[in-house]
Coordinates of C-alpha atoms in Angstrom, one line a residue:
Chain Z
X1 CA 58.0 186.1 26.1
X2 CA 59.1 189.4 24.7
X3 CA 62.3 187.8 23.3
X4 CA 60.3 185.1 21.7
X5 CA 58.1 187.7 20.0
X6 CA 61.0 189.6 18.7
X7 CA 62.5 186.6 17.0
X8 CA 59.2 185.8 15.5
X9 CA 58.7 189.1 13.9
X10 CA 62.3 189.1 12.6
X11 CA 61.7 185.8 10.8
X12 CA 59.7 187.2 7.9
X13 CA 62.5 189.6 7.3
X14 CA 64.9 186.7 7.3
X15 CA 63.2 185.5 4.1
X16 CA 65.4 186.1 1.1
X17 CA 64.6 189.0 -1.2
X18 CA 63.1 186.8 -3.9
X19 CA 60.5 185.5 -1.5
X20 CA 59.5 188.9 -0.2
X21 CA 59.2 189.8 -3.9
X22 CA 57.1 186.8 -4.4
X23 CA 54.7 188.0 -1.7
X24 CA 54.3 191.4 -3.4
X25 CA 53.9 189.8 -6.8
X26 CA 50.4 188.8 -5.7
X27 CA 49.4 192.4 -4.9
X28 CA 47.9 194.9 -7.3
X29 CA 51.1 196.5 -8.6
X30 CA 50.3 200.0 -7.4
X31 CA 50.4 198.7 -3.8
X32 CA 53.5 196.7 -4.4
X33 CA 55.2 199.9 -5.6
X34 CA 54.3 201.4 -2.2
X35 CA 56.6 199.0 -0.5
X36 CA 59.5 201.2 -1.7
X37 CA 59.1 203.4 1.4
X38 CA 59.4 200.5 3.9
X39 CA 63.2 200.5 4.2
X40 CA 66.4 200.7 2.0
X41 CA 66.1 197.0 1.3
X42 CA 62.7 197.4 -0.1
X43 CA 63.4 200.6 -2.0
X44 CA 63.9 199.0 -5.4
X45 CA 62.5 195.5 -4.8
X46 CA 59.3 196.2 -6.6
X47 CA 61.2 197.0 -9.8
X48 CA 62.0 193.3 -10.2
X49 CA 58.3 192.3 -10.3
X50 CA 57.7 189.9 -13.2
X51 CA 53.9 190.3 -13.1
X52 CA 52.2 193.6 -13.4
X53 CA 48.6 193.7 -12.2
X54 CA 46.5 196.7 -12.8
X55 CA 43.0 196.3 -11.4
X56 CA 40.4 199.1 -11.0
X57 CA 37.0 198.7 -9.6
X58 CA 33.6 200.2 -10.1
X59 CA 33.6 202.5 -7.1
X60 CA 36.8 204.2 -7.8
X61 CA 36.6 205.8 -11.2
X62 CA 38.6 209.0 -10.8
X63 CA 39.0 209.6 -14.5
X64 CA 41.3 207.5 -16.6
X65 CA 44.0 210.3 -16.5
X66 CA 45.0 209.3 -13.0
X67 CA 45.0 205.6 -13.8
X68 CA 47.0 206.1 -17.0
X69 CA 49.7 208.1 -15.2
X70 CA 50.2 205.3 -12.7
X71 CA 50.4 202.7 -15.4
X72 CA 52.9 204.8 -17.4
X73 CA 55.0 205.3 -14.3
X74 CA 55.1 201.6 -13.5
X75 CA 56.2 200.7 -17.0
X76 CA 58.9 203.3 -17.2
X77 CA 60.3 202.9 -13.6
X78 CA 60.6 199.2 -13.5
X79 CA 63.9 197.4 -14.2
X80 CA 64.0 196.8 -17.9
X81 CA 66.4 193.9 -17.6
X82 CA 64.1 191.9 -15.4
X83 CA 62.0 189.7 -17.7
X84 CA 58.3 190.4 -17.6
X85 CA 56.0 187.4 -17.5
X86 CA 52.6 189.0 -17.5
X87 CA 50.7 192.2 -17.7
X88 CA 47.1 192.4 -16.6
X89 CA 45.0 195.6 -17.1
X90 CA 41.5 195.1 -15.9
X91 CA 39.4 198.3 -15.6
X92 CA 36.1 197.4 -14.0
X93 CA 35.0 201.0 -13.7
X94 CA 31.6 201.8 -15.3
X95 CA 32.2 204.7 -17.6
X96 CA 29.0 206.7 -18.2
X97 CA 27.7 207.7 -21.6
X98 CA 28.2 211.3 -21.0
X99 CA 32.0 211.1 -20.6
X100 CA 33.5 212.9 -23.6
X101 CA 35.9 210.7 -25.5
X102 CA 39.5 211.7 -25.2
X103 CA 42.7 210.6 -26.9
X104 CA 44.7 208.3 -24.7
X105 CA 47.5 206.0 -25.7
X106 CA 47.6 203.9 -22.5
X107 CA 46.3 200.7 -24.0
X108 CA 48.6 201.0 -27.0
X109 CA 51.4 201.7 -24.6
X110 CA 50.7 198.6 -22.6
X111 CA 50.5 196.4 -25.7
X112 CA 53.7 197.8 -27.2
X113 CA 55.5 197.4 -23.9
X114 CA 54.3 193.8 -23.6
X115 CA 55.4 193.0 -27.1
X116 CA 58.8 194.5 -26.7
X117 CA 59.5 192.8 -23.4
X118 CA 58.5 189.3 -24.5
X119 CA 55.6 189.0 -22.2
X120 CA 54.0 185.6 -22.1
X121 CA 50.5 186.6 -20.8
X122 CA 48.6 189.7 -21.6
X123 CA 45.2 190.6 -20.4
X124 CA 43.4 193.8 -21.2
X125 CA 39.8 194.1 -20.1
X126 CA 38.1 197.5 -20.2
X127 CA 35.2 199.6 -21.4
X128 CA 36.4 201.7 -24.3
X129 CA 33.6 204.1 -25.0
X130 CA 35.6 207.0 -23.6
X131 CA 38.7 206.4 -25.8
X132 CA 38.8 208.2 -29.0
X133 CA 40.3 206.5 -32.0
X134 CA 41.6 203.4 -30.2
X135 CA 44.3 201.8 -32.3
X136 CA 45.8 198.4 -31.7
X137 CA 49.6 198.3 -32.4
X138 CA 50.5 195.4 -34.8
X139 CA 53.4 194.5 -32.6
X140 CA 51.2 192.7 -30.1
X141 CA 49.8 190.6 -32.9
X142 CA 53.2 189.5 -34.0
X143 CA 54.8 188.3 -30.8
X144 CA 56.7 185.1 -30.5
X145 CA 56.5 184.9 -26.7
X146 CA 52.8 185.3 -26.1
X147 CA 51.1 182.2 -24.8
X148 CA 48.0 183.8 -23.4
X149 CA 46.1 186.8 -24.7
X150 CA 42.8 188.3 -23.5
X151 CA 41.5 191.4 -25.3
X152 CA 38.2 192.6 -24.1
X153 CA 37.6 196.1 -25.4
X154 CA 34.0 196.9 -24.9
X155 CA 32.1 199.8 -26.4
X156 CA 29.1 199.5 -24.2
X157 CA 27.1 202.4 -25.5
X158 CA 27.9 202.3 -29.1
X159 CA 28.1 198.6 -29.6
X160 CA 31.1 199.0 -31.8
X161 CA 33.6 196.2 -32.3
X162 CA 37.3 196.4 -33.2
X163 CA 38.6 194.7 -36.3
X164 CA 40.7 191.7 -35.5
X165 CA 43.7 191.7 -37.8
X166 CA 43.5 189.8 -40.9
X167 CA 46.9 188.3 -40.6
X168 CA 49.0 187.9 -37.5
X169 CA 51.7 185.7 -36.1
X170 CA 51.3 184.4 -32.6
X171 CA 53.0 181.0 -32.9
X172 CA 53.1 180.2 -29.2
X173 CA 49.6 181.2 -28.3
X174 CA 47.7 178.6 -26.3
X175 CA 44.9 180.6 -24.8
X176 CA 42.9 183.3 -26.5
X177 CA 39.9 185.3 -25.3
X178 CA 38.4 188.0 -27.5
X179 CA 35.4 190.2 -26.7
X180 CA 33.9 192.7 -29.1
X181 CA 35.8 192.0 -32.3
X182 CA 34.8 191.6 -35.9
X183 CA 36.5 189.1 -38.0
X184 CA 37.5 189.5 -41.6
X185 CA 36.0 187.1 -44.2
X186 CA 38.4 184.7 -45.8
X187 CA 38.6 183.7 -49.4
X188 CA 36.3 180.8 -48.9
X189 CA 33.5 183.0 -47.8
X190 CA 33.9 182.1 -44.2
X191 CA 35.6 183.9 -41.4
X192 CA 38.5 181.6 -40.3
X193 CA 40.5 183.9 -38.1
X194 CA 42.6 181.5 -36.0
X195 CA 43.9 178.8 -38.3
X196 CA 47.5 180.0 -38.0
X197 CA 47.5 179.5 -34.3
X198 CA 48.9 176.0 -34.2
X199 CA 49.3 175.8 -30.5
X200 CA 45.9 177.1 -29.6
X201 CA 44.1 174.9 -27.0
X202 CA 41.6 177.2 -25.4
X203 CA 39.5 179.8 -27.2
X204 CA 36.8 182.2 -25.9
X205 CA 34.8 184.4 -28.3
X206 CA 32.3 186.7 -26.8
X207 CA 30.1 189.3 -28.5
X208 CA 32.0 189.1 -31.7
X209 CA 30.8 189.6 -35.2
X210 CA 31.5 188.7 -38.8
X211 CA 31.6 190.9 -41.8
X212 CA 28.3 191.2 -43.7
X213 CA 29.5 188.9 -46.6
X214 CA 30.5 186.0 -44.3
X215 CA 28.6 182.8 -44.4
X216 CA 29.7 181.8 -41.0
X217 CA 32.5 181.3 -38.6
X218 CA 35.0 178.5 -39.0
X219 CA 37.3 177.3 -36.3
X220 CA 40.0 175.0 -37.4
X221 CA 42.8 174.3 -35.0
X222 CA 44.4 170.9 -34.5
X223 CA 45.1 171.3 -30.8
X224 CA 42.0 173.1 -29.6
X225 CA 40.3 171.4 -26.7
X226 CA 38.1 174.0 -25.1
X227 CA 35.9 176.4 -27.0
X228 CA 33.4 179.0 -25.5
X229 CA 31.3 181.2 -27.7
X230 CA 28.5 183.5 -27.0
X231 CA 27.0 186.9 -27.3
X232 CA 25.3 189.3 -25.0
X233 CA 23.1 191.0 -27.6
X234 CA 20.8 189.8 -30.3
X235 CA 22.6 191.8 -33.0
X236 CA 25.2 189.1 -33.4
X237 CA 25.5 187.9 -37.0
X238 CA 27.2 184.6 -36.5
X239 CA 24.6 182.4 -38.0
X240 CA 26.7 179.3 -38.7
X241 CA 29.5 177.7 -36.8
X242 CA 31.8 175.1 -38.4
X243 CA 34.3 173.2 -36.2
X244 CA 37.4 171.5 -37.6
X245 CA 38.8 170.8 -34.2
X246 CA 39.6 167.1 -33.8
X247 CA 40.9 167.5 -30.2
X248 CA 37.8 169.4 -29.0
X249 CA 36.5 168.0 -25.7
X250 CA 34.3 170.8 -24.4
X251 CA 32.0 173.5 -25.9
X252 CA 30.4 176.2 -23.9
X253 CA 27.6 178.6 -25.1
X254 CA 27.4 181.8 -23.1
X255 CA 25.2 184.8 -22.9
X256 CA 21.9 184.6 -24.8
X257 CA 20.7 181.2 -26.2
X258 CA 22.5 180.3 -29.4
X259 CA 21.3 182.0 -32.6
X260 CA 23.2 179.5 -34.7
X261 CA 22.3 175.9 -35.1
X262 CA 24.5 173.2 -33.5
X263 CA 27.7 172.6 -35.4
X264 CA 28.3 169.2 -36.9
X265 CA 30.3 167.1 -34.5
X266 CA 30.8 163.9 -36.5
X267 CA 34.6 164.4 -36.8
X268 CA 35.0 165.4 -33.2
X269 CA 35.8 162.0 -31.6
X270 CA 36.9 163.5 -28.2
X271 CA 33.9 165.8 -27.8
X272 CA 32.1 164.9 -24.6
X273 CA 31.0 168.1 -22.8
X274 CA 28.5 170.7 -23.6
X275 CA 27.8 173.6 -21.3
X276 CA 25.0 176.1 -21.7
X277 CA 25.9 179.0 -19.5
X278 CA 23.1 181.2 -20.7
X279 CA 21.8 183.7 -18.2
X280 CA 20.1 186.1 -20.5
X281 CA 17.5 186.0 -23.3
X282 CA 14.2 184.4 -23.4
X283 CA 13.8 182.9 -26.8
X284 CA 15.4 180.4 -29.1
X285 CA 14.4 179.7 -32.7
X286 CA 12.6 176.4 -33.1
X287 CA 14.8 174.9 -35.7
X288 CA 17.9 176.0 -33.8
X289 CA 16.5 174.5 -30.7
X290 CA 15.8 171.2 -32.4
X291 CA 19.4 171.0 -33.7
X292 CA 20.9 171.6 -30.3
X293 CA 18.6 169.0 -28.7
X294 CA 19.8 166.5 -31.2
X295 CA 23.4 167.4 -30.3
X296 CA 22.6 167.2 -26.6
X297 CA 21.5 163.6 -27.1
X298 CA 25.0 162.6 -28.1
X299 CA 26.8 164.3 -25.2
X300 CA 28.2 162.6 -22.1
X301 CA 28.5 165.6 -19.7
X302 CA 25.9 168.3 -19.9
X303 CA 25.7 171.5 -17.8
X304 CA 22.7 173.8 -18.2
X305 CA 21.9 177.0 -16.5
X306 CA 18.5 177.0 -14.8
X307 CA 17.4 179.7 -17.2
X308 CA 18.0 177.8 -20.3
X309 CA 16.5 174.6 -18.8
X310 CA 13.4 176.6 -18.1
X311 CA 13.4 177.9 -21.7
X312 CA 13.8 174.4 -23.1
X313 CA 11.0 173.1 -20.9
X314 CA 8.7 175.9 -22.0
X315 CA 9.4 175.3 -25.7
X316 CA 8.6 171.6 -25.3
X317 CA 5.6 172.3 -23.2
X318 CA 4.0 174.2 -26.0
X319 CA 5.1 171.9 -28.8
X320 CA 3.6 168.4 -28.7
X321 CA 5.1 167.2 -32.0
X322 CA 8.5 168.1 -30.8
X323 CA 7.9 166.2 -27.6
X324 CA 6.9 163.2 -29.5
X325 CA 10.2 163.1 -31.4
X326 CA 12.5 163.6 -28.4
X327 CA 15.8 161.8 -29.0
X328 CA 17.2 159.3 -26.5
X329 CA 20.0 160.6 -24.4
X330 CA 21.9 157.4 -24.5
X331 CA 25.3 158.8 -23.8
X332 CA 24.4 160.9 -20.9
X333 CA 26.7 160.3 -17.9
X334 CA 26.2 163.6 -16.0
X335 CA 23.7 166.3 -16.0
X336 CA 24.3 169.4 -14.0
X337 CA 21.8 172.3 -13.6
X338 CA 23.3 175.4 -12.3
X339 CA 21.3 178.1 -10.5
X340 CA 23.1 181.4 -9.9
X341 CA 23.4 183.0 -6.5
X342 CA 21.8 186.3 -7.1
X343 CA 18.7 184.8 -8.6
X344 CA 18.8 181.6 -6.9
X345 CA 17.7 181.1 -3.4
X346 CA 14.0 181.0 -4.1
X347 CA 14.7 178.9 -7.1
X348 CA 16.7 176.3 -5.1
X349 CA 13.9 176.2 -2.6
X350 CA 11.4 175.8 -5.4
X351 CA 13.4 172.9 -6.7
X352 CA 13.5 171.2 -3.4
X353 CA 9.8 171.6 -3.0
X354 CA 9.1 169.9 -6.3
X355 CA 12.1 167.6 -6.0
X356 CA 10.6 164.4 -7.1
X357 CA 8.4 165.9 -9.8
X358 CA 11.3 168.0 -11.1
X359 CA 13.6 165.0 -11.5
X360 CA 10.9 162.9 -12.9
X361 CA 10.3 165.6 -15.5
X362 CA 14.0 165.8 -16.3
X363 CA 14.1 162.1 -16.8
X364 CA 11.0 162.2 -19.0
X365 CA 12.3 165.2 -20.9
X366 CA 15.7 163.7 -21.5
X367 CA 14.3 160.2 -22.0
X368 CA 17.3 158.8 -20.2
X369 CA 18.1 155.2 -20.7
X370 CA 18.3 154.1 -17.1
X371 CA 19.7 150.6 -16.9
X372 CA 17.4 149.1 -14.2
X373 CA 19.4 145.9 -14.1
X374 CA 22.7 147.5 -13.3
X375 CA 21.6 149.4 -10.2
X376 CA 25.0 151.0 -9.8
X377 CA 24.5 153.3 -12.8
X378 CA 27.2 155.9 -13.3
X379 CA 24.7 158.5 -14.3
X380 CA 24.5 161.4 -12.0
X381 CA 22.2 164.4 -11.9
X382 CA 23.1 167.3 -9.7
X383 CA 21.8 170.7 -9.0
X384 CA 24.3 173.2 -7.9
X385 CA 24.9 176.8 -7.2
X386 CA 28.3 178.3 -6.9
X387 CA 27.6 179.3 -3.4
X388 CA 26.1 176.1 -2.2
X389 CA 27.5 172.6 -2.4
X390 CA 26.1 170.3 -5.0
X391 CA 22.9 168.5 -4.2
X392 CA 23.6 165.1 -5.7
X393 CA 20.6 163.2 -6.8
X394 CA 21.1 159.8 -5.0
X395 CA 20.3 156.7 -6.9
X396 CA 17.5 155.6 -4.5
X397 CA 15.4 158.6 -5.7
X398 CA 15.8 157.5 -9.3
X399 CA 14.8 154.0 -8.3
X400 CA 11.7 155.3 -6.5
X401 CA 10.6 157.2 -9.6
X402 CA 10.7 154.2 -11.7
Chain Q
X1 CA 61.8 152.1 1.3
X2 CA 61.3 148.5 2.1
X3 CA 59.9 149.0 5.6
X4 CA 56.7 147.3 6.5
X5 CA 54.7 150.4 7.3
X6 CA 56.0 152.2 4.2
X7 CA 52.7 154.0 3.5
X8 CA 52.9 156.2 6.5
X9 CA 55.6 158.6 7.6
X10 CA 55.8 159.8 11.1
X11 CA 56.4 163.5 11.6
X12 CA 57.1 165.1 15.0
X13 CA 56.2 168.7 15.4
X14 CA 57.9 171.3 17.6
X15 CA 55.4 170.8 20.3
X16 CA 56.0 167.1 20.4
X17 CA 53.0 165.7 18.6
X18 CA 53.5 162.9 16.3
X19 CA 51.5 162.8 13.0
X20 CA 51.4 159.8 10.8
X21 CA 50.9 161.0 7.3
X22 CA 50.5 159.4 3.9
X23 CA 53.7 159.1 1.9
X24 CA 52.0 161.1 -0.8
X25 CA 51.5 164.0 1.6
X26 CA 55.1 163.8 2.8
X27 CA 56.2 164.0 -0.8
X28 CA 54.7 167.5 -1.1
X29 CA 57.0 168.6 1.6
X30 CA 60.3 168.9 -0.2
X31 CA 62.3 169.3 3.0
X32 CA 60.9 166.1 4.5
X33 CA 61.4 164.3 1.2
X34 CA 65.0 165.3 1.2
X35 CA 65.5 163.9 4.7
X36 CA 63.9 160.6 3.7
X37 CA 66.0 160.3 0.6
X38 CA 69.2 161.0 2.4
X39 CA 68.6 158.6 5.2
X40 CA 70.6 155.4 4.9
X41 CA 68.4 153.2 7.1
X42 CA 64.7 153.3 7.5
X43 CA 63.8 156.5 9.3
X44 CA 61.2 156.1 12.0
X45 CA 60.4 159.6 12.9
X46 CA 61.2 162.9 11.2
X47 CA 61.3 165.9 13.4
X48 CA 60.0 169.1 11.8
X49 CA 61.2 172.2 13.6
X50 CA 59.3 175.4 13.3
X51 CA 56.1 173.5 12.6
X52 CA 53.5 173.1 15.3
X53 CA 50.6 170.7 15.5
X54 CA 48.0 173.4 14.6
X55 CA 50.0 173.9 11.4
X56 CA 50.0 170.2 10.6
X57 CA 46.2 170.1 11.1
X58 CA 45.8 172.8 8.4
X59 CA 48.3 171.2 6.1
X60 CA 46.4 167.9 6.3
X61 CA 43.1 169.8 5.6
X62 CA 44.6 171.4 2.6
X63 CA 46.0 168.0 1.4
X64 CA 42.6 166.3 1.7
X65 CA 40.9 169.1 -0.2
X66 CA 43.4 169.2 -3.0
X67 CA 43.3 165.4 -3.4
X68 CA 39.5 165.8 -3.8
X69 CA 40.0 168.5 -6.3
X70 CA 38.6 171.1 -4.0
X71 CA 41.7 173.1 -3.1
X72 CA 39.8 176.3 -3.8
X73 CA 37.7 175.6 -0.8
X74 CA 40.7 175.9 1.5
X75 CA 40.5 179.1 3.5
X76 CA 42.7 180.8 6.0
X77 CA 40.2 183.5 6.8
X78 CA 39.9 182.4 10.4
X79 CA 43.6 183.0 11.0
X80 CA 44.6 186.4 12.2
X81 CA 47.5 188.2 10.5
X82 CA 50.2 186.9 12.9
X83 CA 48.9 183.3 12.7
X84 CA 48.9 183.5 8.9
X85 CA 52.5 184.8 9.0
X86 CA 53.5 181.9 11.2
X87 CA 51.8 179.4 9.0
X88 CA 53.5 180.9 6.0
X89 CA 56.9 180.5 7.6
X90 CA 56.1 176.9 8.6
X91 CA 55.1 176.0 5.1
X92 CA 58.1 177.8 3.7
X93 CA 60.3 175.7 6.0
X94 CA 58.7 172.5 4.7
X95 CA 59.1 173.7 1.2
X96 CA 55.6 173.0 0.0
X97 CA 55.1 174.7 -3.3
X98 CA 51.3 174.8 -3.9
X99 CA 50.3 175.6 -0.3
X100 CA 53.0 178.3 -0.2
X101 CA 51.5 180.0 -3.2
X102 CA 48.1 180.0 -1.6
X103 CA 49.5 181.5 1.6
X104 CA 51.6 184.2 -0.1
X105 CA 48.4 185.3 -2.0
X106 CA 46.6 185.4 1.3
X107 CA 49.3 187.5 2.9
X108 CA 49.5 189.8 -0.1
X109 CA 45.7 190.3 0.0
X110 CA 45.8 191.2 3.7
X111 CA 48.8 193.6 3.4
X112 CA 47.7 195.3 0.2
X113 CA 46.0 198.3 1.6
X114 CA 47.7 198.6 4.9
X115 CA 49.7 201.5 6.0
X116 CA 53.5 201.7 5.9
X117 CA 53.7 201.4 9.7
X118 CA 51.6 198.3 9.7
X119 CA 53.5 196.5 7.0
X120 CA 56.8 197.4 8.7
X121 CA 55.6 195.8 11.9
X122 CA 54.3 192.8 10.1
X123 CA 57.5 192.0 8.3
X124 CA 59.6 193.1 11.2
X125 CA 61.3 195.8 9.1
X126 CA 63.4 198.5 10.6
X127 CA 63.0 201.8 9.0
X128 CA 66.6 202.8 8.0
X129 CA 65.6 205.9 6.1
X130 CA 66.5 209.3 7.4
X131 CA 63.5 211.6 7.4
X132 CA 65.0 213.3 4.4
X133 CA 65.6 210.1 2.5
X134 CA 62.0 209.0 3.4
X135 CA 60.5 212.2 2.1
X136 CA 62.6 212.0 -1.1
X137 CA 61.5 208.4 -1.9
X138 CA 57.9 209.2 -1.0
X139 CA 57.9 212.2 -3.2
X140 CA 59.5 210.4 -6.1
X141 CA 56.9 207.7 -6.1
X142 CA 54.0 209.9 -5.1
X143 CA 52.1 208.8 -8.1
X144 CA 51.8 205.3 -6.6
X145 CA 50.1 206.7 -3.5
X146 CA 47.4 208.7 -5.3
X147 CA 43.8 207.9 -5.2
X148 CA 44.1 205.8 -2.0
X149 CA 42.3 205.6 1.2
X150 CA 45.2 204.3 3.2
X151 CA 45.6 205.8 6.6
X152 CA 48.5 208.3 6.4
X153 CA 50.6 206.9 9.1
X154 CA 53.8 208.2 7.5
X155 CA 53.5 211.5 9.5
X156 CA 53.4 209.6 12.8
X157 CA 56.4 207.5 11.6
X158 CA 58.5 210.6 10.9
X159 CA 57.7 212.0 14.2
X160 CA 58.8 208.8 16.0
X161 CA 62.2 209.1 14.3

């Protein structure tokens, strides 16, 4: 028995170095570095890590000075000849408003290191209220190797945004996520920040603004297939959205209900999915609401947060002329309503209690063309919550209603 | 390839159980796939050493979930650390990329905040540092140990030496 145990425990050590390294690649880098004390074989293993993960959480804010030292050490101690695939710096600590801003170069240091080491994926996500005079080095915006970039630099208390560079060169960029940036206005009076990113296929813009003289935001990318746009506060000044994105398949609206009318989608032949992930905000302008309703009527796959569905239902309840002019949702193949766990258990129960009525209302509201002859309709309606499995609406219920 | 029951491959685990699995699943096991391709005649039964039937059960679970697009629902939470290690080695032997990634992440998650002594035991690592060498490397990388609540087992370790 004992002998068998011994050979079992030895077997993990029989794995070659690159596999042991592979295991520690998944750790937060600080802990991966700690493996240096395990044995001589492990002493320098961590230095060959190709992914650097720096994650800090709410309950551990010890002051950025400590965090910055660790980051600095990791960058300077690792093996410079080992290619670096990704750096991820996610500081989830809540920094209070009474923290006095201080000068720190750590974010610039990370960005410059990433640029000079041909990193492919860079993610920086942190509150920035405590950083004085944050400057973004131009090297990161002129990087041939970058395929994925996330910059979320949030001034929570001052609601400041950073200026996104007017010109930049990221030829390989496929995924871009930007939070809290302001875009320059182009010569045509619109902000068209990403048109040079020819490879861009996924774009997320959150809580971003335009300059005062901009008429709107224009997204023109030939390969873009997924776009998410939203804002967490009502001070956003994006009042118009123009899409020149022939490969677009999916559009998501996050945050508060949209403050801009639905973009024209007549040239978007692949466009089939619209998601409203709105968890905040209680109002939507009437004209804006009508424009989105007309867009919804052309969409195949719709996902609505429970909150925005409620908002839509309320607006319609109070507006009989709008109800009378409801478009027909002829293209609808799938409607999903998502309730969120922290608000949701009573809601889900509510929904089950008013099951039939609720679905009836949805059908009435969406004026779905249910093909009664073809019983095996491919339309589905589901209510789901991330923590619970989907409650699929079975076709028999639909039949009962009608 | 021209055998009549070509859709199912028979795999025999270390504890003697025979599993008939879909060819598509066998394809995700590069080791098995290599055996199939190298065989001249039709191969009836492929023995897979180091893999037990409880491993195959989980492998089949994972396969079913990933085919249904639900690979994120696969969980190894119920396995204790040694069972997880065992499973990782079995999947490594079979050379199954996706599942191997899932399991290395799980192992990394579990080891992340464990003490030096625990991790040594887990990997079966012999401490070949002298106490002076250990102290030196620990001091040099002291910055990586700051701000932690890891149990300081290093002192016990040094005393054992």
